[in-house]
Amino acid sequence: MSKRRVLIIEDDRDIVEMLEYNLQEAGYETISALNGESGIAAAKKERPDLIVLDIMLPIIDGFEVCRTLKKDDTVANIPIIILSAKSQETDKIIGLELGADDYVTKPFSPRELIARTKAILRRGRVQRTDSRIERGNIVIDSTKHKVTVNGCDVLLTFTEFKLLEFMARRPGVVFSRSQILDAVSGEDAMVYDRTVDAHVKSLRHKLGPAKDCIETVWGAGYRFRET
């Protein structure tokens, strides 16, 4: 069985070498690119199993790299871990909203990054287009703004739909209440006094037999259950 390949898009050569060493020790093959433009080209040419992506890159920054890759059907399903010194919550939200699967801040532990890499690759690539997500008996269609459970339509508010879509794209990732609120704020975001707990309670009720897909992580927030 061939080794899984990881593309590293990072302009700091010392970090590239450290990542290459640790990933190779963990049994992965590595490819590297030192700027955003060459990173996009490498992703399209090599079709890696996972991408580790820095944000502050020359030529094209990491956010734009992520946006470009997620719009290309040939590489959109490649999972991305953003690795960045930009640690503000808003930066994390932007990265995750653009389609990244995880966000790790510098300085970081190589062991933690390897663990996150293994976890994402265990889930496998999510076969989807940007407009459709399938998680067990739940189907989310962003274009039609439609959710079904066991083939039956579920009527959600704008905020409930965005909350479900946001978390379903990143199963297993724990989000704080403030992260969720920032990500799903929209035209009816004032409903329930802007409390995420109330939105989650209402969403679970409407999802019926699929309500357990949203898990409470006590003291941390919520996550979409990994299947």
Backbone as a ProteinNet text record, in pm:
[ID]
protein_1_A
[PRIMARY]
MSKRRVLIIEDDRDIVEMLEYNLQEAGYETISALNGESGIAAAKKERPDLIVLDIMLPIIDGFEVCRTLKKDDTVANIPIIILSAKSQETDKIIGLELGADDYVTKPFSPRELIARTKAILRRGRVQRTDSRIERGNIVIDSTKHKVTVNGCDVLLTFTEFKLLEFMARRPGVVFSRSQILDAVSGEDAMVYDRTVDAHVKSLRHKLGPAKDCIETVWGAGYRFRET
[TERTIARY]
84.5	0	88	61.2	145.6	123.3	225.4	217.8	128	63.8	-13.1	83.5	43.6	130.9	75	163.1	124.9	199.5	124.4	183.2	198.1	319.1	348.8	364.6	279.3	290.6	331.3	458.9	517.4	644.4	662.3	777.8	899	883.8	996.2	1063.6	1184.8	1251.6	1279.6	1308.1	1332.4	1207.7	1091.5	966.7	937	964.6	943.8	1027	1153.5	1241.6	1193.5	1149.7	1100.8	973.9	883.6	761.4	792	880.3	916.6	972.3	1061.2	1123.5	1018.4	932	833.5	727.4	682.5	582.9	640.7	764.1	827.8	852.3	889.8	906.7	775.1	664.7	532.6	480.3	558.4	521.2	459	465.7	407.3	514.6	475.5	560.7	528	626.2	603	641.6	569.7	598.7	597	676.8	677.7	673.6	616.1	611.7	634.1	711.5	753.7	672.7	571.2	482.6	344.3	248	110.8	89.1	152.9	134.1	183.9	306.3	360.6	284.9	227.2	148.3	22.1	-45.4	-165.3	-129.6	-21.7	22.2	56	125	163.5	41.1	-57.6	-179.5	-251.7	-259.2	-329.6	-252.5	-121.2	-39.4	-24.1	4.5	38.8	-81.1	-190.4	-311	-276.2	-220.7	-181.5	-303.4	-278.1	-386.6	-426	-334.7	-360.9	-265	-308.8	-225.1	-207.9	-83.3	-53.2	-20	-98.8	-95.3	-68.1	38.4	66.8	-22.1	-45.2	-127.4	-42.5	63.2	144.8	248.9	203.3	286.4	316.2	430.9	458.5	367.3	347.7	273.2	122.3	80.3	-61.6	-70.5	-149.4	-154.8	-236.4	-223.6	-284.7	-436.3	-501.3	-646.1	-690.1	-619.4	-654.4	-621.4	-513.4	-480.9	-594.9	-640.1	-750	-875.5	-908.8	-1027.8	-1017.8	-902.1	-881.8	-896.3	-835	-840.1	-981.6	-1054.8	-1188.9	-1289.4	-1252.5	-1339.9	-1311.8	-1204.9	-1165.2	-1210	-1303.8	-1360.8	-1256.9	-1145.6	-1045.4	-964.4	-961.7	-882.7	-961.8	-1089.3	-1169.2	-1183.6	-1174.6	-1194.3	-1065.2	-954	-829.3	-836.1	-825.3	-832.2	-713.4	-738.9	-637.4	-626.8	-504.6	-476.4	-402.9	-462.3	-394.3	-298.9	-176.2	-71.6	-22.6	-52.1	-26.2	4.9	84.2	111.5	-6.3	-99.6	-217.7	-314.8	-318.8	-393.6	-524.7	-561.3	-687.7	-804.7	-907.5	-1024.9	-1084.4	-1081.8	-1138.1	-1061.2	-928.9	-848.5	-886.5	-908.4	-947.6	-1082.7	-1175.2	-1307.5	-1298.9	-1218.6	-1202.8	-1149.9	-1045.1	-986.7	-1084.5	-1158.6	-1255.4	-1372.2	-1414.4	-1522.5	-1481.4	-1353.1	-1304.4	-1293.3	-1309.6	-1309.7	-1198.2	-1111.2	-1004.9	-1066.3	-998.6	-1050.3	-1002.6	-891.2	-837.6	-748.5	-719.7	-639.5	-547.3	-416.6	-316.4	-232.3	-214.8	-138.9	7.3	94.3	236.4	260.8	356	435.2	347.6	386.2	302.9	388.2	321.4	387.9	380.2	494.3	489.7	405.6	410.2	331.8	182.2	142.5	0.7	-40.4	45.7	13.6	1.5	91.2	83.9	-46	-83.8	-207.7	-328.8	-329.6	-441.2	-443.1	-325.2	-314.5	-372.9	-335.2	-385.5	-537.1	-587.2	-731.5	-809.2	-760.8	-829.7	-823.9	-708.2	-695.4	-772.5	-793.2	-877.1	-1020.6	-1065.3	-1201.5	-1214.3	-1100.8	-1104.3	-1152.3	-1134.1	-1181.7	-1333.2	-1390	-1534.6	-1569.3	-1636.8	-1674.6	-1794.1	-1769.6	-1875.4	-1844	-1944.2	-1924.2	-1944.1	-1915.3	-1932.8	-2077.5	-2171.2	-2311.7	-2382	-2318.7	-2387.9	-2299.7	-2356	-2286.4	-2375.8	-2318.5	-2392.5	-2323.6	-2396	-2344.8	-2447.8	-2423.7	-2519.2	-2654.3	-2758	-2893	-2929.3	-2829.4	-2851.7	-2792.9	-2870.1	-2821.4	-2845	-2737.8	-2745.1	-2711.8	-2802.1	-2782.2	-2777.8	-2656.3	-2639.4	-2704.3	-2700.7	-2758.6	-2908.9	-2975.2	-3120.6	-3161.4	-3061.3	-3087.7	-3186	-3151.2	-3242	-3170.2	-3240	-3187.6	-3291	-3244.9	-3333.9	-3273.8	-3359.8	-3321.4	-3404	-3336.6	-3404.9	-3497.4	-3456.2	-3533.3	-3646.1	-3668.7	-3776.9	-3721	-3789.9	-3745.6	-3749.3	-3648.1	-3641.6	-3638.4	-3735.2	-3745.2	-3662.6	-3555.8	-3465.8	-3463.1	-3432.6	-3408.8	-3273.6	-3246.3	-3117.5	-3002.3	-3011	-2902.6	-2887.5	-2998.1	-2990.9	-2926.9	-2962.2	-2903.3	-2752.7	-2711.6	-2569	-2491.8	-2551.4	-2486.5	-2463.6	-2567.1	-2555.6	-2453.4	-2460.1	-2367.8	-2224.2	-2200.9	-2067.4	-2004	-2078.4	-2022.9	-2014.3	-2110.9	-2111.3	-1993.1	-1940.5	-1823.5	-1696.3	-1701.3	-1580.3	-1610	-1650.2	-1686.4	-1569.9	-1600.3	-1498	-1428	-1439.7	-1374.8	-1463.6	-1406.5	-1482.2	-1477.3	-1593.7	-1602.8	-1662.1	-1601.6	-1657	-1785.3	-1863	-1986.3	-1958.8	-1853.2	-1822.2	-1778.1	-1704.7	-1664.3	-1786.2	-1877.7	-1998.3	-2080.9	-2096.9	-2177.4	-2119.7	-1986.5	-1922.1	-1939.9	-1935.4	-1941.5	-2080.3	-2183.6	-2318.7	-2401.1	-2343.7	-2420	-2482.1	-2605.7	-2675.7	-2798.6	-2890.7	-3003.3	-3095.9	-3099.9	-3183.8	-3099.5	-2973.9	-2882.1	-2921.4	-3016.7	-3059.4	-3164	-3213	-3311.9	-3251.2	-3335.5	-3293.5	-3185	-3190.7	-3094.8	-2950.2	-2928.8	-2795	-2726.8	-2801.8	-2741.2	-2730	-2609	-2584.7	-2657.1	-2660.8	-2726.1	-2871.7	-2940.1	-3080.3	-3093.2	-3001.8	-3002.9	-2979.6	-2884	-2852.7	-2971.9	-3034.6	-3151.4	-3262.8	-3289.5	-3393	-3355.9	-3229.7	-3183.4	-3195	-3153.2	-3164.3	-3309.8	-3397.8	-3540.1	-3590.1	-3551.2	-3598	-3535.6	-3413.6	-3345.7	-3404.5	-3479.4	-3546.7	-3452.6	-3465.7	-3384.2	-3234	-3197.3	-3055.4	-3001.9	-3079.3	-3043	-2908.7	-2870.2	-2746.4	-2620.4	-2638.3	-2520.9	-2443.3	-2511.3	-2444.4	-2418.5	-2291	-2251.6	-2207.9	-2243.2	-2196.3	-2063.2	-1963.2	-1833.9	-1827.5	-1852.1	-1868.1	-1745.5	-1769.5	-1662.4	-1591.7	-1629.5	-1559.9	-1655.1	-1765.5	-1856.8	-1930.1	-1933.1	-2007.3	-1923.3	-1957.2	-1895.5	-1996.9	-1973.6	-2054.2	-1989.3	-2069.4	-2017.8	-1952.8	-1836.4	-1770.3	-1840.9	-1860.3	-1929.5	-1829.6
-119.2	0	124.2	218.3	337.3	429.5	507.4	599.5	717.9	772.3	893.9	1009.7	1105.5	1218.6	1348	1426.9	1554.3	1666.5	1764.9	1883.6	1992	2042.3	2150.3	2279.9	2376.6	2507.8	2606.8	2639.3	2717.8	2785.8	2915.3	2988.9	2987.3	2937.8	2929.2	2793	2793.6	2667.8	2582.1	2646.1	2569.3	2492.8	2558.7	2491	2379.6	2405.6	2301.6	2177.9	2198.8	2085.6	2010.9	2084.9	2021.2	1939.8	1996.2	1925.2	1801.5	1816.8	1703.2	1589.4	1623.2	1520.5	1446.4	1521.8	1460.4	1382.1	1435.6	1364.3	1236.8	1243.7	1125.4	1019.2	1064.1	970.2	901	972	916.2	829	818.4	728.3	793.7	927.3	998.2	1040.8	1050.8	1116.1	1264.9	1347.5	1491.7	1558.7	1665.5	1754.6	1894.3	1984.3	2118.4	2225.8	2339.5	2458.2	2579.3	2676.9	2789.3	2916.3	2912.7	3028.5	2980.1	3069.8	3031.4	2987.1	3055.3	3022.6	2881.5	2849.8	2716.5	2610.8	2651.6	2558.7	2515.1	2610.2	2576.9	2483.5	2515.5	2432.4	2291	2280.1	2148.3	2067.6	2133.8	2063.4	2005.5	2083.2	2037.3	1928.6	1937.3	1838.8	1708.1	1719.8	1603.2	1536.3	1609.6	1558	1487.9	1560.8	1498.5	1454	1378	1332.5	1438.1	1530.4	1636.8	1751.5	1873.1	1992.2	2061.8	2094.3	2179.6	2317.2	2416.8	2546.3	2661.4	2736.3	2859.5	2970.9	3075.8	3187.3	3299.8	3338.3	3452.5	3404.8	3392.4	3340.6	3449	3437.8	3530.6	3504.3	3605.7	3602.8	3588.7	3475.1	3453.5	3404.5	3473.8	3432.3	3303.7	3245.2	3115.5	3114.6	3222.9	3228.6	3219.9	3291.9	3289.4	3152.6	3089.1	2953.9	2859.4	2866.9	2780.9	2806.8	2933.9	2970.4	2915.8	2929.4	2883.9	2732.4	2659.3	2513.2	2460.6	2524.1	2475.8	2506.3	2595.2	2625.1	2535.4	2457.3	2369.5	2227.2	2175.3	2043.5	1932.2	1950.1	1843.8	1829	1932.8	1928	1972.4	2005.2	2061.6	1968.1	1837.3	1742.3	1705.9	1770.7	1747.3	1822.7	1753.7	1823.4	1917.8	2027.9	2130.1	2158.8	2156	2204	2336.4	2443.4	2573.4	2579.4	2622.1	2633.9	2777.8	2856.4	2999	3064.9	3172.1	3255.3	3348.3	3359.4	3443.4	3369.2	3411.7	3336.4	3401.3	3513.1	3576.3	3486	3491.7	3408.5	3435.2	3562.3	3595.2	3526.7	3514.6	3446.2	3298	3237.1	3096.2	3076.9	3166.2	3156.3	3170	3266.8	3285.7	3158.4	3101.5	2980	2864.9	2844.2	2734.9	2760.7	2886.9	2921	2899.5	2917	2896.1	2747.9	2661.2	2517.7	2438.5	2504.4	2429.9	2333.6	2220.9	2120.3	2141.5	2212.2	2237.8	2361.2	2417.1	2539.6	2525.5	2524	2509	2635.3	2691.2	2816	2789.1	2875.7	2870.7	2952	2911.2	2787.7	2665.2	2553.2	2434.1	2312.7	2209	2082.8	1992.8	1946.7	1854.5	1730.8	1682.7	1564.6	1592.9	1713.6	1749.5	1756.7	1816.2	1826.2	1687.9	1596.8	1460.2	1393.8	1414.1	1355.2	1408.4	1538.1	1597.2	1546.6	1530.7	1477.1	1336.8	1253.4	1115.9	1112.8	1199.4	1201.6	1240.1	1340.3	1384.7	1278.4	1216.2	1115.4	987.9	961.8	847.2	867.9	994.4	1023.7	1005.3	1021.4	1011	1139.3	1150.5	1267.7	1267.3	1379.8	1393.9	1419.7	1326.3	1342.3	1437.3	1560.5	1660	1768.6	1841.3	1968.7	2073.6	2199	2304.3	2318.9	2273.2	2297.4	2181.7	2068.4	1950.2	1876.5	1844.8	1769.8	1653.6	1535	1418.2	1362.7	1359.5	1304.6	1206.1	1077.7	978	999	1017.2	1034.5	1181.3	1270	1413.1	1455.6	1528	1584.5	1735.5	1811.4	1957.4	2009.7	2083.7	2142	2293.6	2351.3	2495.2	2577.7	2529	2603.4	2619.3	2512.4	2515.5	2556.4	2574.1	2606	2503.8	2376.8	2267.4	2161	2110.6	2002.7	1890.8	1767.3	1652.6	1554.8	1487.8	1380.5	1258.8	1150.9	1029.5	1061.7	1157.2	1193.3	1290.9	1330.3	1423.8	1564.3	1665.1	1802.8	1850	1929.9	1991.2	2141.9	2212.4	2356.9	2426.5	2497.5	2565.6	2715.3	2792.8	2934.8	2952.8	3075.6	3105.3	3068.5	3111	3086.9	2938.9	2868.7	2724.9	2651.4	2691.2	2628.6	2653.1	2779	2811.9	2739.2	2726.7	2657.1	2510.7	2446.7	2305.9	2287.2	2370.8	2360.4	2382	2484.3	2517.7	2400.6	2339.4	2231.1	2100.1	2075.7	1950.1	1939.2	2052.3	2049.5	2012.8	2016.2	1991.6	1896.8	1774	1680.7	1654.2	1650.7	1622.7	1744.8	1858.8	1981.9	2050.3	2085.9	2152.2	2303.4	2366.2	2510.7	2573.5	2683.9	2757.4	2827.3	2872.8	2942.5	3070.8	3142.2	3266.8	3240.1	3131.8	3095.9	3063.4	2987.8	2952.1	3075.8	3162.9	3282.5	3370.8	3389.1	3470.2	3409.4	3276.2	3208.1	3211.1	3209.3	3194.6	3321.9	3431.7	3555.8	3592.9	3624	3657.8	3739.2	3736.8	3828	3802.9	3680.3	3657.3	3617.3	3663.2	3623.7	3677.4	3771.5	3825.3	3736.8	3637.4	3548	3479.9	3452.8	3386.8	3466.4	3600.1	3686.2	3651.8	3609.7	3577.3	3465.9	3377.9	3269.3	3144.1	3095.2	2974.8	2854.9	2846.1	2732.1	2718.4	2830.4	2825.8	2780.2	2827.9	2784.1	2633.8	2583.8	2440.5	2358.7	2404.2	2333.1	2324.8	2437	2439.2	2350.3	2356.6	2276.3	2127.4	2087.4	1946.6	1899.9	1982.6	1947.4	1923.7	2011.9	2001.2	1882.8	1845.3	1734.4	1598.2	1593.8	1470.3	1353.1	1247.4	1127.3	1150.3	1264.6	1294.5	1395.4	1422.7	1529.7	1506.4	1380.4	1351.2	1380.7	1428.7	1460.8	1579	1664.8	1779	1744	1734.5	1693.1	1812.9	1811.6	1913.6	1868.8	1956.7	1929.9	2023.9	1969.7	2052.1	2138.3	2266	2360.9	2411.4	2360.2	2399.1	2451.9	2381.3	2424.4	2307.1	2302.2	2198.4	2143.8	2024.3	1965.9	1877.5	1859.7	1768.5	1629.8	1532.9	1399.3	1337.7	1277	1203.2	1070.5	1032.3	906.5	797.9
0	0	0	-89.7	-100.1	19.1	50	161.9	128.5	230.7	213.2	191.5	108.2	76.5	133.7	192.6	251.4	179.8	133	69.8	175.8	192.4	286.5	207.8	232.9	168	275.9	279.2	389	337.5	369.3	317.5	409.8	531	624.4	605.2	551.7	518.4	641.9	755.2	878.6	920.4	909.9	945.5	845.5	717.8	615.7	648.2	680	710.8	834.8	936.4	1058.3	1030.5	950.2	915.4	831.4	735.2	650.7	735.4	827	911.9	994	1061.3	1149.7	1073	960.5	880.1	820.9	773.2	716.6	824.1	945.4	1056.3	1091	1068	1096.6	982.4	874.8	766.1	644.2	635.7	521	422.2	296.9	197.2	198.9	167.3	170.6	39.5	10.7	-102	-41.7	-90.3	-32.7	-140	-102.6	-188.7	-99.3	-149.5	-66.1	-85.5	-171.6	-186.1	-230.7	-222.7	-253.1	-396	-489.1	-630.4	-661.7	-615.5	-641.7	-561.4	-445.6	-366.3	-438.5	-502.2	-580	-694.9	-763.7	-876.5	-830.5	-715.3	-664	-623.6	-563.7	-522.9	-643.9	-751.2	-871.1	-945	-940.2	-1011.1	-932.8	-803.6	-722.9	-656.7	-639.4	-572.6	-439.8	-343.9	-216.2	-136.7	-31.2	54.9	157.5	186.6	283	257	291.3	274	408.2	441.3	556.3	499.6	536.9	468.6	564.2	537.5	611.6	555.8	634.3	588.1	529	599.1	554.8	454.1	328.6	219.9	118.3	47.6	-62.4	-182.7	-262.3	-389.4	-366.3	-311.5	-280.1	-136.4	-52.5	88.3	104.4	222.9	247.1	238.1	281.2	270.4	124.2	38.2	-104	-165	-119.2	-164.8	-129.5	-5.4	39.4	-42.5	-62.8	-140.1	-283.4	-344.8	-482.5	-493.7	-401.4	-406.6	-382.9	-292.4	-260.6	-371.4	-462.8	-576.4	-696	-688.7	-798.6	-766.7	-842.8	-814.3	-814.2	-884.9	-893.7	-764.6	-682	-558.1	-435.2	-452.8	-343.4	-223.8	-247.8	-138.3	-65.8	-97.6	-24.5	108.2	222.2	350.6	370.7	439	462.9	611.9	663.8	798.7	785	834.8	832.9	951.1	924	1025.4	1020.2	1124.7	1112.2	1245.3	1238.6	1356.4	1384.8	1290.9	1309.1	1400.1	1526	1626.5	1668.2	1605.5	1639.6	1601.9	1683.1	1657.8	1519.7	1477.8	1346.2	1234.1	1249.8	1148.4	1140.4	1257.1	1259	1190.3	1219.8	1159.5	1008.1	961.6	816.8	752.3	811.1	754.8	748.4	856.4	859.4	765	755.2	663.6	518.6	488.8	352.4	317.4	416.7	388.8	452.1	531.1	599.1	699.4	721.7	813.9	956.7	972.9	1106.3	1101	1218.9	1227.1	1348	1322.6	1427.9	1432.5	1551.9	1564	1600.1	1548.5	1582	1709.1	1794.4	1785.9	1814.1	1757.2	1765.9	1799.9	1845.2	1874.8	1752	1699.6	1585.2	1614.6	1738.1	1774.3	1762.3	1802.4	1790	1643.8	1560.4	1418.3	1355.3	1391.6	1339.2	1383.8	1508.9	1560.5	1484.5	1456.9	1383.1	1239.1	1181	1045.1	1038.3	1133.6	1136.3	1153.7	1240.8	1266	1140.9	1070	948.4	839.4	823	719.1	752.1	881.3	919	872.9	877.6	832.4	683	612.6	467.7	405.2	276.1	204.2	197.2	221.1	210.6	65.2	4.7	-134.5	-142.9	-182.2	-183.8	-284.2	-319.6	-385	-278.7	-309	-211.3	-167.6	-249.3	-220.3	-149.4	-132.9	-78.3	22.5	137.6	240.9	281.6	291.6	338.2	461.2	573.4	698.7	753.5	730.9	776.8	710	792.2	736.7	714.5	726.7	705.6	571.6	491.6	366.1	371.2	346.3	349	209.7	151.6	19.3	34.5	21.7	43	-66.6	-189	-301	-284.2	-244.8	-227.5	-86.5	0.6	141.4	199.3	182.3	215.6	298.3	398.8	482.3	486.6	471	486.3	587.1	660.7	751.8	713.7	678.3	629.8	513	429	310.7	334.4	460.1	492.6	512.2	457	468.8	613.6	651	783.4	763.6	819.2	802.4	909.7	867.8	960.8	933.7	1037.4	1018.7	951.4	907.4	844.5	938.8	1064.3	1159.1	1190.9	1207.1	1232.7	1115.9	994.9	876.5	871.6	894.2	889.4	998.7	1116.2	1226.3	1190.1	1139.1	1101	989.7	887.3	774.8	820.1	902.1	950.4	1024.3	1114.5	1194.2	1116.3	1026.6	951.2	856.2	812.2	723.5	798.5	932.9	1011.8	1127.2	1099.5	1206.6	1300.5	1428.6	1528.8	1582.8	1515.2	1560.5	1663.6	1777.8	1883.6	1862.4	1862.2	1845.4	1971.4	2014.8	2128	2084.1	2179.7	2147.1	2069.2	2105.7	2034.5	1891.7	1867.5	1732.2	1646.4	1703.2	1628.5	1598	1697.3	1677.7	1568.7	1570.1	1467.2	1329.1	1322.7	1193.2	1131	1214.7	1160.1	1166	1213.3	1224.8	1091.6	1092.5	969.4	998.5	906.1	914.2	1032.4	1086.4	1203.4	1324.1	1325.9	1432.5	1568.7	1573.8	1701.6	1770.2	1698.8	1757.8	1880.7	1980.4	2103.6	2178.1	2168	2237.3	2203.2	2079.1	2029.3	2109.7	2171.1	2247.5	2161.7	2151.6	2071.9	2132.2	2264.3	2328.8	2283.1	2271.1	2229.6	2085.3	1997.2	1857.6	1848.4	1926.9	1924.1	1974.2	2081.5	2135.1	2031.1	1963.6	1860.8	1742.5	1701.9	1589.5	1619.9	1738.5	1776.2	1771.3	1820.9	1820.1	1677.6	1586.9	1448.4	1374.5	1412.9	1345.2	1384.6	1493.1	1531.9	1551.9	1470.3	1489.1	1469.4	1410.7	1388.4	1490.4	1595.1	1689.6	1759.6	1776	1847.7	1766.5	1641.7	1559.2	1617.3	1693.7	1756.5	1902.2	1937.3	2070.7	2154.2	2280.6	2374.5	2433.6	2429.1	2492.8	2613.3	2729.5	2848.3	2875.1	2895.4	2923.1	2799.2	2681.4	2558	2451	2427.6	2321.5	2261.5	2127.7	2055.4	1941.1	1897.5	1778.8	1707.4	1578.4	1497.8	1509.9	1547.5	1573.5	1451.8	1471.6	1364.4	1345.6	1219	1189.9	1158.6
[MASK]
+++++++++++++++++++++++++++++++++++++++++++++++++++++++++++++++++++++++++++++++++++++++++++++++++++++++++++++++++++++++++++++++++++++++++++++++++++++++++++++++++++++++++++++++++++++++++++++++++++++++++++++++++++++++++++++++++++

